[in-house]
């Protein structure tokens, strides 16, 4: 069918038309992703720092190590930050995944009436579910990307402020973190969409329109 | 003249918690091309069920359904969707407009889905809105229109693909006397242009607008 342009336009129009509802959800996703990005990068950098310093003292004679107490302190501080970072990470990932699933579920459920209208004027079921999938996907991608940028920018600022251990030289090890986080944020979108489209294909369209689903 | 809709022995039952409900038991009926037919009958006798099957919103359990001469008794889901999109228009008691879209956008939807290009869409929608009498409401959301205006908008959407048949399930059920009369006049005008209309109503006063009535009985 010659309606690909309509498909994209109509999917994106959903975000525009429902921006009032989308915006608060987008902020939650972006903030969660920002924390996740920063915490992941921080733990990776701390690991790199601890490993490198440990490599320095590993083969030293004991009397020399005495003089290198500073290295010891750095390693243990890095390890401590790493610990905390891992907890934050685990928490953020759980909150992130749950909120993304929850949000896409909410967005789609609240559209049941609209789906009924699309159905009644002859849109094919696949077209409708693809529209919702694309809309949620674009929204989650935009919110996550904002979060990744925020998180990546916040970490160096945090280090500069002296609030946490200085791992700025080791941040290079976590270059791929943003991609990982983006992928992790987008994957959960699929789950509610797939269950939703399965439900949709079994539901009487008149009940979609009357909202009795 | 040939029939746009013809059914033979159409049956439909629903399974409910309390057992099986036979909503349709062998319906034979027809609507000729360009005809204005009204469907009357007591509440629960199966009018909406019949209209939903004729409108490809539901499938019959048994019997035959011919649309414009073609046997459409057992179409696939996509096949039924294509009929809804291109061959008929549905008008509901609740209007069923999308609340977050303007009148213009609501009417434009079927054209966009059909892949019709923007400038042609604009011209056709504007002309259609004028035809149903809400040319000055193009940028209004449904909530910013009266019930009668919303129904005009829904009728415009049903007509925009130029179908040969309009199905209307109590289209004036939510309207006051004044709007009812205006909507009926609009439907009559549309019918005069050659579009067949099959309309469900409770209001026997409205039968004056029809060419023929079909009375359904719950047996
Ligand atoms: N989805 C459904 N599930 C179960 N029973 C249904 C369903 N739809 C309709 N029925 C039953 O089928 C019968 C016919 O219903 P239908 O809605 O077609 O009646 P109707 O003539 O349109 O009534 P009304 O004038 O009140 O709109 C009723 O007994 C109704 O309870
Ligand atoms: Mg009914």
CSV table of C-alpha atoms and ligand atoms in Angstrom, one decimal:
chain,number,residue,atom,x,y,z
A,1,UNK,CA,0.0,0.0,0.0
A,2,UNK,CA,1.1,3.5,-0.8
A,3,UNK,CA,0.7,4.9,2.7
A,4,UNK,CA,4.1,4.7,4.3
A,5,UNK,CA,4.3,8.4,4.6
A,6,UNK,CA,0.9,8.5,6.3
A,7,UNK,CA,2.1,5.7,8.6
A,8,UNK,CA,5.1,7.8,9.9
A,9,UNK,CA,3.1,11.0,10.0
A,10,UNK,CA,0.2,9.5,11.9
A,11,UNK,CA,2.4,7.7,14.4
A,12,UNK,CA,4.3,10.9,15.2
A,13,UNK,CA,1.1,12.9,15.4
A,14,UNK,CA,0.2,10.7,18.4
A,15,UNK,CA,3.2,12.0,20.3
A,16,UNK,CA,2.3,15.6,19.4
A,17,UNK,CA,-1.4,15.2,20.2
A,18,UNK,CA,-0.7,13.6,23.5
A,19,UNK,CA,2.3,15.6,24.5
A,20,UNK,CA,0.7,16.7,27.8
A,21,UNK,CA,0.5,13.0,28.9
A,22,UNK,CA,3.8,12.1,27.3
A,23,UNK,CA,5.9,14.8,28.8
A,24,UNK,CA,5.9,13.8,32.5
A,25,UNK,CA,6.5,10.2,31.5
A,26,UNK,CA,9.4,11.3,29.3
A,27,UNK,CA,11.0,13.1,32.2
A,28,UNK,CA,10.8,10.0,34.4
A,29,UNK,CA,12.4,7.9,31.7
A,30,UNK,CA,15.1,10.5,30.9
A,31,UNK,CA,16.1,10.9,34.5
A,32,UNK,CA,16.2,7.2,35.2
A,33,UNK,CA,18.3,6.7,32.1
A,34,UNK,CA,20.6,9.6,33.1
A,35,UNK,CA,21.3,8.0,36.5
A,36,UNK,CA,21.9,4.7,34.8
A,37,UNK,CA,24.3,6.1,32.3
A,38,UNK,CA,26.3,8.0,34.9
A,39,UNK,CA,26.4,5.1,37.3
A,40,UNK,CA,27.4,2.6,34.7
A,41,UNK,CA,30.2,4.8,33.4
A,42,UNK,CA,31.4,5.5,36.9
A,43,UNK,CA,31.6,1.9,38.0
A,44,UNK,CA,33.5,1.0,34.8
A,45,UNK,CA,36.0,3.8,35.3
A,46,UNK,CA,36.5,2.9,39.0
A,47,UNK,CA,37.2,-0.7,38.0
A,48,UNK,CA,39.7,0.5,35.5
A,49,UNK,CA,41.4,2.8,38.0
A,50,UNK,CA,41.5,0.1,40.7
A,51,UNK,CA,42.9,-2.5,38.3
A,52,UNK,CA,45.6,-0.1,37.1
A,53,UNK,CA,46.8,0.9,40.6
A,54,UNK,CA,46.7,-2.6,41.8
A,55,UNK,CA,48.9,-3.6,38.8
A,56,UNK,CA,51.4,-0.9,40.0
A,57,UNK,CA,51.8,-2.3,43.6
A,58,UNK,CA,51.3,-6.0,42.8
A,59,UNK,CA,55.0,-6.7,42.2
A,60,UNK,CA,56.5,-4.1,44.6
A,61,UNK,CA,58.6,-5.2,47.6
A,62,UNK,CA,56.7,-4.6,50.9
A,63,UNK,CA,58.9,-1.7,52.1
A,64,UNK,CA,58.2,0.2,48.9
A,65,UNK,CA,54.5,-0.3,49.2
A,66,UNK,CA,54.6,1.3,52.6
A,67,UNK,CA,55.6,4.5,50.9
A,68,UNK,CA,52.8,4.2,48.4
A,69,UNK,CA,49.9,4.4,50.9
A,70,UNK,CA,48.3,6.9,48.5
A,71,UNK,CA,47.8,4.1,45.9
A,72,UNK,CA,46.2,1.9,48.5
A,73,UNK,CA,43.8,4.6,49.5
A,74,UNK,CA,42.9,5.3,45.8
A,75,UNK,CA,42.2,1.6,45.2
A,76,UNK,CA,40.0,1.2,48.2
A,77,UNK,CA,38.1,4.4,47.5
A,78,UNK,CA,37.6,3.3,43.9
A,79,UNK,CA,36.3,0.0,45.1
A,80,UNK,CA,33.9,1.6,47.5
A,81,UNK,CA,32.5,4.0,44.9
A,82,UNK,CA,32.2,1.0,42.6
A,83,UNK,CA,30.1,-0.8,45.1
A,84,UNK,CA,27.7,2.1,45.5
A,85,UNK,CA,27.6,2.6,41.8
A,86,UNK,CA,26.7,-1.0,41.2
A,87,UNK,CA,23.7,-0.7,43.6
A,88,UNK,CA,22.6,2.5,41.9
A,89,UNK,CA,22.9,0.7,38.6
A,90,UNK,CA,20.9,-2.3,39.6
A,91,UNK,CA,18.2,0.0,41.0
A,92,UNK,CA,18.1,2.3,38.0
A,93,UNK,CA,18.0,-0.7,35.6
A,94,UNK,CA,15.0,-2.2,37.5
A,95,UNK,CA,13.2,1.1,37.7
A,96,UNK,CA,14.1,1.9,34.1
A,97,UNK,CA,12.8,-1.3,32.7
A,98,UNK,CA,9.6,-1.3,34.8
A,99,UNK,CA,8.8,2.3,34.0
A,100,UNK,CA,9.4,1.8,30.3
A,101,UNK,CA,7.1,-1.3,30.3
A,102,UNK,CA,4.6,0.5,32.4
A,103,UNK,CA,4.6,3.6,30.3
A,104,UNK,CA,4.2,1.8,27.0
A,105,UNK,CA,1.4,-0.3,28.5
A,106,UNK,CA,-0.3,2.8,29.8
A,107,UNK,CA,0.1,4.7,26.5
A,108,UNK,CA,-1.4,1.8,24.5
A,109,UNK,CA,-4.2,1.0,26.9
A,110,UNK,CA,-5.3,4.6,26.9
A,111,UNK,CA,-5.6,4.4,23.2
A,112,UNK,CA,-8.1,1.5,23.0
A,113,UNK,CA,-10.9,3.8,21.9
A,114,UNK,CA,-8.7,5.3,19.2
A,115,UNK,CA,-7.7,1.9,18.1
A,116,UNK,CA,-11.4,1.1,17.8
A,117,UNK,CA,-11.9,4.2,15.6
A,118,UNK,CA,-9.0,3.2,13.4
A,119,UNK,CA,-10.4,-0.3,13.1
A,120,UNK,CA,-13.9,0.9,12.2
A,121,UNK,CA,-12.7,3.1,9.4
A,122,UNK,CA,-10.8,0.2,7.9
A,123,UNK,CA,-7.2,0.3,9.1
A,124,UNK,CA,-5.7,-3.2,9.1
A,125,UNK,CA,-4.9,-4.6,12.5
A,126,UNK,CA,-1.2,-4.8,11.6
A,127,UNK,CA,-1.1,-1.2,10.6
A,128,UNK,CA,-2.7,-0.2,13.9
A,129,UNK,CA,-0.3,-2.1,16.1
A,130,UNK,CA,2.7,-1.0,14.1
A,131,UNK,CA,1.6,2.6,14.5
A,132,UNK,CA,1.4,2.2,18.3
A,133,UNK,CA,4.8,0.3,18.4
A,134,UNK,CA,6.5,3.0,16.3
A,135,UNK,CA,5.0,5.8,18.4
A,136,UNK,CA,6.2,4.2,21.7
A,137,UNK,CA,9.5,3.4,20.2
A,138,UNK,CA,10.2,6.9,19.0
A,139,UNK,CA,9.1,8.3,22.3
A,140,UNK,CA,11.3,6.0,24.3
A,141,UNK,CA,14.2,6.5,22.1
A,142,UNK,CA,13.9,10.3,22.4
A,143,UNK,CA,13.6,10.2,26.2
A,144,UNK,CA,16.4,7.7,26.6
A,145,UNK,CA,18.7,9.6,24.3
A,146,UNK,CA,18.0,12.8,26.4
A,147,UNK,CA,18.8,10.7,29.5
A,148,UNK,CA,22.1,9.3,28.0
A,149,UNK,CA,23.2,12.8,27.0
A,150,UNK,CA,22.3,14.2,30.5
A,151,UNK,CA,24.0,11.4,32.3
A,152,UNK,CA,27.2,11.6,30.2
A,153,UNK,CA,27.4,15.3,30.7
A,154,UNK,CA,26.7,15.1,34.4
A,155,UNK,CA,29.4,12.7,35.3
A,156,UNK,CA,32.4,14.9,34.4
A,157,UNK,CA,30.7,17.8,36.1
A,158,UNK,CA,30.3,15.7,39.3
A,159,UNK,CA,33.9,14.7,39.2
A,160,UNK,CA,35.0,18.3,38.7
A,161,UNK,CA,33.0,19.4,41.6
A,162,UNK,CA,35.0,17.1,43.8
A,163,UNK,CA,32.0,15.2,45.1
A,164,UNK,CA,33.3,11.9,43.9
A,165,UNK,CA,36.6,10.2,43.2
A,166,UNK,CA,38.5,11.6,40.2
A,167,UNK,CA,38.3,9.0,37.5
A,168,UNK,CA,38.3,11.4,34.6
A,169,UNK,CA,41.3,9.7,33.1
A,170,UNK,CA,39.5,6.4,33.0
A,171,UNK,CA,36.2,7.5,31.5
A,172,UNK,CA,37.4,6.3,28.1
A,173,UNK,CA,36.7,2.7,29.1
A,174,UNK,CA,32.9,3.4,29.2
A,175,UNK,CA,32.5,4.8,25.8
A,176,UNK,CA,30.0,2.1,24.7
A,177,UNK,CA,27.9,2.5,27.8
A,178,UNK,CA,25.4,4.9,26.2
A,179,UNK,CA,24.7,2.4,23.4
A,180,UNK,CA,24.1,-0.4,25.9
A,181,UNK,CA,21.8,1.8,28.0
A,182,UNK,CA,19.8,2.8,24.9
A,183,UNK,CA,19.4,-0.8,23.8
A,184,UNK,CA,18.3,-1.8,27.3
A,185,UNK,CA,15.7,1.0,27.3
A,186,UNK,CA,14.2,0.2,24.0
A,187,UNK,CA,13.9,-3.6,24.3
A,188,UNK,CA,11.2,-3.5,27.0
A,189,UNK,CA,8.9,-1.5,24.7
A,190,UNK,CA,8.4,-4.6,22.7
A,191,UNK,CA,6.9,-6.7,25.5
A,192,UNK,CA,3.7,-4.6,26.1
A,193,UNK,CA,3.3,-3.9,22.4
A,194,UNK,CA,3.3,-7.6,21.5
A,195,UNK,CA,0.9,-8.6,24.2
A,196,UNK,CA,-1.3,-5.6,23.3
A,197,UNK,CA,-1.4,-6.6,19.6
A,198,UNK,CA,-2.3,-10.1,20.5
A,199,UNK,CA,-5.1,-8.9,22.7
A,200,UNK,CA,-6.3,-6.6,20.0
A,201,UNK,CA,-6.5,-9.3,17.4
A,202,UNK,CA,-8.9,-11.2,19.6
A,203,UNK,CA,-11.1,-8.4,20.7
A,204,UNK,CA,-14.5,-7.4,19.3
A,205,UNK,CA,-14.0,-3.9,17.8
A,206,UNK,CA,-17.3,-2.7,19.2
A,207,UNK,CA,-16.0,-3.3,22.6
A,208,UNK,CA,-12.8,-1.3,21.8
A,209,UNK,CA,-15.1,1.6,20.9
A,210,UNK,CA,-17.2,1.4,24.0
A,211,UNK,CA,-14.1,1.0,26.1
A,212,UNK,CA,-15.2,-2.2,27.8
A,213,UNK,CA,-11.9,-3.9,27.4
B,1,UNK,CA,-31.8,-2.4,-10.0
B,2,UNK,CA,-29.1,-4.6,-8.4
B,3,UNK,CA,-28.6,-5.0,-4.7
B,4,UNK,CA,-25.7,-3.4,-2.9
B,5,UNK,CA,-26.4,-5.6,0.1
B,6,UNK,CA,-28.1,-9.0,0.2
B,7,UNK,CA,-28.2,-11.6,3.0
B,8,UNK,CA,-29.6,-15.1,3.0
B,9,UNK,CA,-30.2,-17.0,6.2
B,10,UNK,CA,-27.7,-15.0,8.2
B,11,UNK,CA,-27.2,-16.4,11.7
B,12,UNK,CA,-25.2,-15.1,14.7
B,13,UNK,CA,-25.1,-16.1,18.3
B,14,UNK,CA,-23.0,-15.0,21.2
B,15,UNK,CA,-21.6,-17.1,24.0
B,16,UNK,CA,-22.1,-15.4,27.4
B,17,UNK,CA,-21.7,-16.4,31.0
B,18,UNK,CA,-25.4,-17.3,31.1
B,19,UNK,CA,-25.3,-19.4,27.9
B,20,UNK,CA,-25.8,-18.9,24.2
B,21,UNK,CA,-27.7,-15.9,22.9
B,22,UNK,CA,-29.1,-16.2,19.4
B,23,UNK,CA,-28.9,-12.7,18.1
B,24,UNK,CA,-29.8,-13.4,14.5
B,25,UNK,CA,-31.7,-16.5,13.3
B,26,UNK,CA,-31.7,-16.6,9.5
B,27,UNK,CA,-32.0,-13.1,8.2
B,28,UNK,CA,-32.9,-12.6,4.6
B,29,UNK,CA,-32.8,-8.9,3.6
B,30,UNK,CA,-31.5,-6.6,0.9
B,31,UNK,CA,-30.7,-3.0,0.2
B,32,UNK,CA,-30.9,-1.9,-3.5
B,33,UNK,CA,-28.3,0.5,-4.9
B,34,UNK,CA,-29.2,4.0,-4.0
B,35,UNK,CA,-32.0,2.9,-1.7
B,36,UNK,CA,-32.7,4.5,1.8
B,37,UNK,CA,-33.7,1.7,4.1
B,38,UNK,CA,-34.6,1.9,7.8
B,39,UNK,CA,-34.3,-1.0,10.2
B,40,UNK,CA,-36.7,-1.0,13.0
B,41,UNK,CA,-37.4,-3.4,15.9
B,42,UNK,CA,-37.4,-3.8,19.7
B,43,UNK,CA,-34.4,-3.3,21.7
B,44,UNK,CA,-32.2,-6.4,21.7
B,45,UNK,CA,-33.7,-7.9,18.5
B,46,UNK,CA,-30.4,-7.9,16.8
B,47,UNK,CA,-30.4,-4.7,14.7
B,48,UNK,CA,-26.8,-3.6,15.7
B,49,UNK,CA,-25.6,-7.2,15.3
B,50,UNK,CA,-26.9,-7.2,11.7
B,51,UNK,CA,-25.5,-3.8,11.0
B,52,UNK,CA,-22.1,-4.9,12.3
B,53,UNK,CA,-22.0,-7.9,10.1
B,54,UNK,CA,-23.1,-5.9,7.1
B,55,UNK,CA,-20.4,-3.3,8.0
B,56,UNK,CA,-17.7,-6.0,8.3
B,57,UNK,CA,-17.2,-5.2,11.9
B,58,UNK,CA,-18.2,-8.8,12.8
B,59,UNK,CA,-18.6,-12.1,11.0
B,60,UNK,CA,-21.8,-14.2,10.7
B,61,UNK,CA,-21.8,-17.8,12.0
B,62,UNK,CA,-23.8,-19.0,9.1
B,63,UNK,CA,-25.7,-17.9,6.0
B,64,UNK,CA,-24.6,-15.9,3.0
B,65,UNK,CA,-23.8,-12.2,2.6
B,66,UNK,CA,-23.3,-10.6,-0.8
B,67,UNK,CA,-21.9,-7.1,-1.1
B,68,UNK,CA,-22.3,-5.5,-4.6
B,69,UNK,CA,-22.8,-9.0,-6.0
B,70,UNK,CA,-19.7,-10.5,-4.4
B,71,UNK,CA,-19.9,-13.3,-1.8
B,72,UNK,CA,-18.3,-11.8,1.3
B,73,UNK,CA,-19.6,-14.3,3.9
B,74,UNK,CA,-16.1,-15.4,4.9
B,75,UNK,CA,-13.5,-12.7,4.3
B,76,UNK,CA,-10.2,-12.6,6.1
B,77,UNK,CA,-9.6,-9.9,8.7
B,78,UNK,CA,-7.6,-7.8,6.2
B,79,UNK,CA,-10.3,-8.3,3.6
B,80,UNK,CA,-12.9,-7.0,5.9
B,81,UNK,CA,-10.8,-4.0,6.8
B,82,UNK,CA,-10.4,-3.2,3.2
B,83,UNK,CA,-14.1,-3.2,2.7
B,84,UNK,CA,-14.6,-1.0,5.7
B,85,UNK,CA,-12.0,1.4,4.3
B,86,UNK,CA,-13.1,1.7,0.7
B,87,UNK,CA,-16.6,0.3,0.1
B,88,UNK,CA,-18.8,1.6,2.9
B,89,UNK,CA,-19.0,4.3,5.6
B,90,UNK,CA,-20.2,3.7,9.2
B,91,UNK,CA,-22.0,6.3,11.3
B,92,UNK,CA,-22.4,5.6,15.0
B,93,UNK,CA,-24.7,7.0,17.7
B,94,UNK,CA,-21.6,8.0,19.7
B,95,UNK,CA,-20.0,9.7,16.7
B,96,UNK,CA,-16.7,7.9,17.4
B,97,UNK,CA,-14.4,10.8,16.4
B,98,UNK,CA,-10.8,10.9,17.7
B,99,UNK,CA,-10.9,13.5,20.5
B,100,UNK,CA,-7.4,14.8,20.0
B,101,UNK,CA,-7.9,15.5,16.3
B,102,UNK,CA,-9.6,18.4,14.7
B,103,UNK,CA,-12.6,18.0,12.5
B,104,UNK,CA,-10.3,18.4,9.5
B,105,UNK,CA,-7.9,15.7,10.7
B,106,UNK,CA,-10.7,13.3,11.5
B,107,UNK,CA,-12.1,13.5,8.1
B,108,UNK,CA,-8.7,13.4,6.5
B,109,UNK,CA,-7.7,10.0,8.1
B,110,UNK,CA,-9.2,7.6,5.6
B,111,UNK,CA,-7.6,9.6,2.7
B,112,UNK,CA,-4.2,9.5,4.4
B,113,UNK,CA,-4.6,5.8,4.9
B,114,UNK,CA,-5.5,5.3,1.3
B,115,UNK,CA,-2.2,7.0,0.3
B,116,UNK,CA,-3.8,10.1,-1.3
B,117,UNK,CA,-1.4,13.0,-1.6
B,118,UNK,CA,-1.6,16.1,0.6
B,119,UNK,CA,-3.0,18.8,-1.7
B,120,UNK,CA,-5.7,16.5,-3.0
B,121,UNK,CA,-6.6,15.5,0.5
B,122,UNK,CA,-6.9,19.1,1.6
B,123,UNK,CA,-9.2,20.0,-1.3
B,124,UNK,CA,-11.4,17.0,-0.7
B,125,UNK,CA,-11.7,17.4,3.0
B,126,UNK,CA,-12.5,21.1,2.8
B,127,UNK,CA,-15.2,20.4,0.1
B,128,UNK,CA,-16.7,17.6,2.2
B,129,UNK,CA,-16.8,19.7,5.4
B,130,UNK,CA,-18.6,22.4,3.5
B,131,UNK,CA,-21.0,19.9,2.0
B,132,UNK,CA,-22.1,18.6,5.5
B,133,UNK,CA,-22.3,22.2,6.7
B,134,UNK,CA,-19.3,22.5,9.0
B,135,UNK,CA,-16.9,24.2,6.7
B,136,UNK,CA,-16.2,26.8,9.4
B,137,UNK,CA,-15.4,24.2,12.1
B,138,UNK,CA,-12.4,22.6,10.3
B,139,UNK,CA,-9.9,23.5,13.1
B,140,UNK,CA,-12.2,22.6,16.0
B,141,UNK,CA,-11.7,19.6,18.2
B,142,UNK,CA,-14.8,17.4,18.8
B,143,UNK,CA,-15.2,18.8,22.3
B,144,UNK,CA,-15.5,22.3,20.7
B,145,UNK,CA,-18.5,21.2,18.6
B,146,UNK,CA,-22.1,20.5,19.3
B,147,UNK,CA,-23.5,17.0,19.1
B,148,UNK,CA,-25.0,17.7,15.7
B,149,UNK,CA,-21.8,19.2,14.4
B,150,UNK,CA,-19.9,16.2,15.6
B,151,UNK,CA,-22.3,13.9,13.8
B,152,UNK,CA,-21.9,16.0,10.7
B,153,UNK,CA,-18.1,15.5,11.0
B,154,UNK,CA,-18.6,11.7,11.4
B,155,UNK,CA,-20.8,11.7,8.4
B,156,UNK,CA,-18.1,13.6,6.4
B,157,UNK,CA,-15.6,11.0,7.4
B,158,UNK,CA,-17.9,8.1,6.4
B,159,UNK,CA,-18.5,9.8,3.0
B,160,UNK,CA,-14.9,10.9,2.2
B,161,UNK,CA,-14.0,7.7,0.3
B,162,UNK,CA,-17.2,8.0,-1.7
B,163,UNK,CA,-18.7,4.7,-0.7
B,164,UNK,CA,-21.8,3.3,-2.3
B,165,UNK,CA,-23.3,2.5,1.1
B,166,UNK,CA,-23.6,4.3,4.4
B,167,UNK,CA,-24.5,2.3,7.5
B,168,UNK,CA,-25.9,4.3,10.4
B,169,UNK,CA,-26.7,2.8,13.9
B,170,UNK,CA,-29.1,5.3,15.6
B,171,UNK,CA,-27.2,8.3,14.2
B,172,UNK,CA,-29.7,10.7,15.9
B,173,UNK,CA,-29.9,8.8,19.2
B,174,UNK,CA,-27.8,11.4,21.0
B,175,UNK,CA,-29.3,14.5,19.4
B,176,UNK,CA,-32.1,16.9,20.1
B,177,UNK,CA,-35.1,17.3,17.8
B,178,UNK,CA,-33.6,20.2,15.9
B,179,UNK,CA,-30.3,18.5,15.2
B,180,UNK,CA,-32.1,15.3,14.4
B,181,UNK,CA,-34.1,16.9,11.7
B,182,UNK,CA,-31.0,18.6,10.2
B,183,UNK,CA,-29.0,15.4,10.2
B,184,UNK,CA,-31.9,13.5,8.6
B,185,UNK,CA,-32.1,16.2,5.9
B,186,UNK,CA,-28.3,15.8,5.3
B,187,UNK,CA,-28.7,12.0,5.0
B,188,UNK,CA,-31.6,12.5,2.6
B,189,UNK,CA,-29.4,14.8,0.5
B,190,UNK,CA,-26.6,12.3,0.5
B,191,UNK,CA,-29.0,9.6,-0.5
B,192,UNK,CA,-30.3,11.8,-3.4
B,193,UNK,CA,-26.7,11.9,-4.6
B,194,UNK,CA,-26.9,8.1,-5.2
B,195,UNK,CA,-25.5,6.7,-1.9
B,196,UNK,CA,-27.5,3.9,-0.4
B,197,UNK,CA,-28.2,4.2,3.3
B,198,UNK,CA,-29.1,1.5,5.8
B,199,UNK,CA,-30.1,3.1,9.1
B,200,UNK,CA,-31.2,1.7,12.4
B,201,UNK,CA,-33.7,3.8,14.4
B,202,UNK,CA,-36.1,3.6,17.3
B,203,UNK,CA,-37.9,6.7,16.2
B,204,UNK,CA,-40.9,5.9,14.0
B,205,UNK,CA,-41.2,9.6,13.1
B,206,UNK,CA,-38.1,9.3,11.0
B,207,UNK,CA,-39.4,6.6,8.7
B,208,UNK,CA,-40.8,9.4,6.4
B,209,UNK,CA,-37.2,9.9,5.2
B,210,UNK,CA,-36.8,6.3,4.0
B,211,UNK,CA,-37.8,4.5,0.8
B,212,UNK,CA,-38.6,1.4,2.7
B,213,UNK,CA,-38.6,0.0,6.2
B,214,UNK,CA,-37.5,-3.4,7.5
B,215,UNK,CA,-39.0,-4.5,10.8
B,216,UNK,CA,-37.0,-7.0,12.8
B,217,UNK,CA,-38.7,-9.3,15.3
B,218,UNK,CA,-37.0,-11.0,18.3
B,219,UNK,CA,-38.5,-14.5,18.0
C,1,LIG,N1,-20.9,-9.0,22.0
C,1,LIG,C1,-22.0,-9.5,22.5
C,1,LIG,N2,-21.9,-10.5,23.5
C,1,LIG,C2,-23.0,-11.1,23.9
C,1,LIG,N3,-24.2,-10.8,23.6
C,1,LIG,C3,-24.4,-9.9,22.7
C,1,LIG,C4,-23.3,-9.2,22.1
C,1,LIG,N4,-23.8,-8.3,21.2
C,1,LIG,C5,-25.1,-8.4,21.2
C,1,LIG,N5,-25.5,-9.4,22.1
C,1,LIG,C6,-26.9,-9.8,22.3
C,1,LIG,O1,-27.5,-10.1,21.1
C,1,LIG,C7,-28.8,-9.5,21.1
C,1,LIG,C8,-29.0,-8.5,20.0
C,1,LIG,O2,-28.2,-7.4,20.3
C,1,LIG,P1,-28.2,-6.0,19.5
C,1,LIG,O3,-27.2,-5.1,20.1
C,1,LIG,O4,-27.9,-6.4,18.1
C,1,LIG,O5,-29.6,-5.5,19.6
C,1,LIG,P2,-30.3,-4.1,19.1
C,1,LIG,O6,-31.5,-4.5,18.3
C,1,LIG,O7,-29.3,-3.3,18.4
C,1,LIG,O8,-30.7,-3.4,20.4
C,1,LIG,P3,-30.8,-1.8,20.8
C,1,LIG,O9,-32.0,-1.3,20.0
C,1,LIG,O10,-31.0,-1.8,22.2
C,1,LIG,O11,-29.6,-1.2,20.3
C,1,LIG,C9,-29.1,-9.0,22.5
C,1,LIG,O12,-29.7,-10.0,23.2
C,1,LIG,C10,-27.7,-8.8,23.0
C,1,LIG,O13,-27.7,-8.9,24.4
C,2,LIG,MG1,-28.3,-1.4,18.8
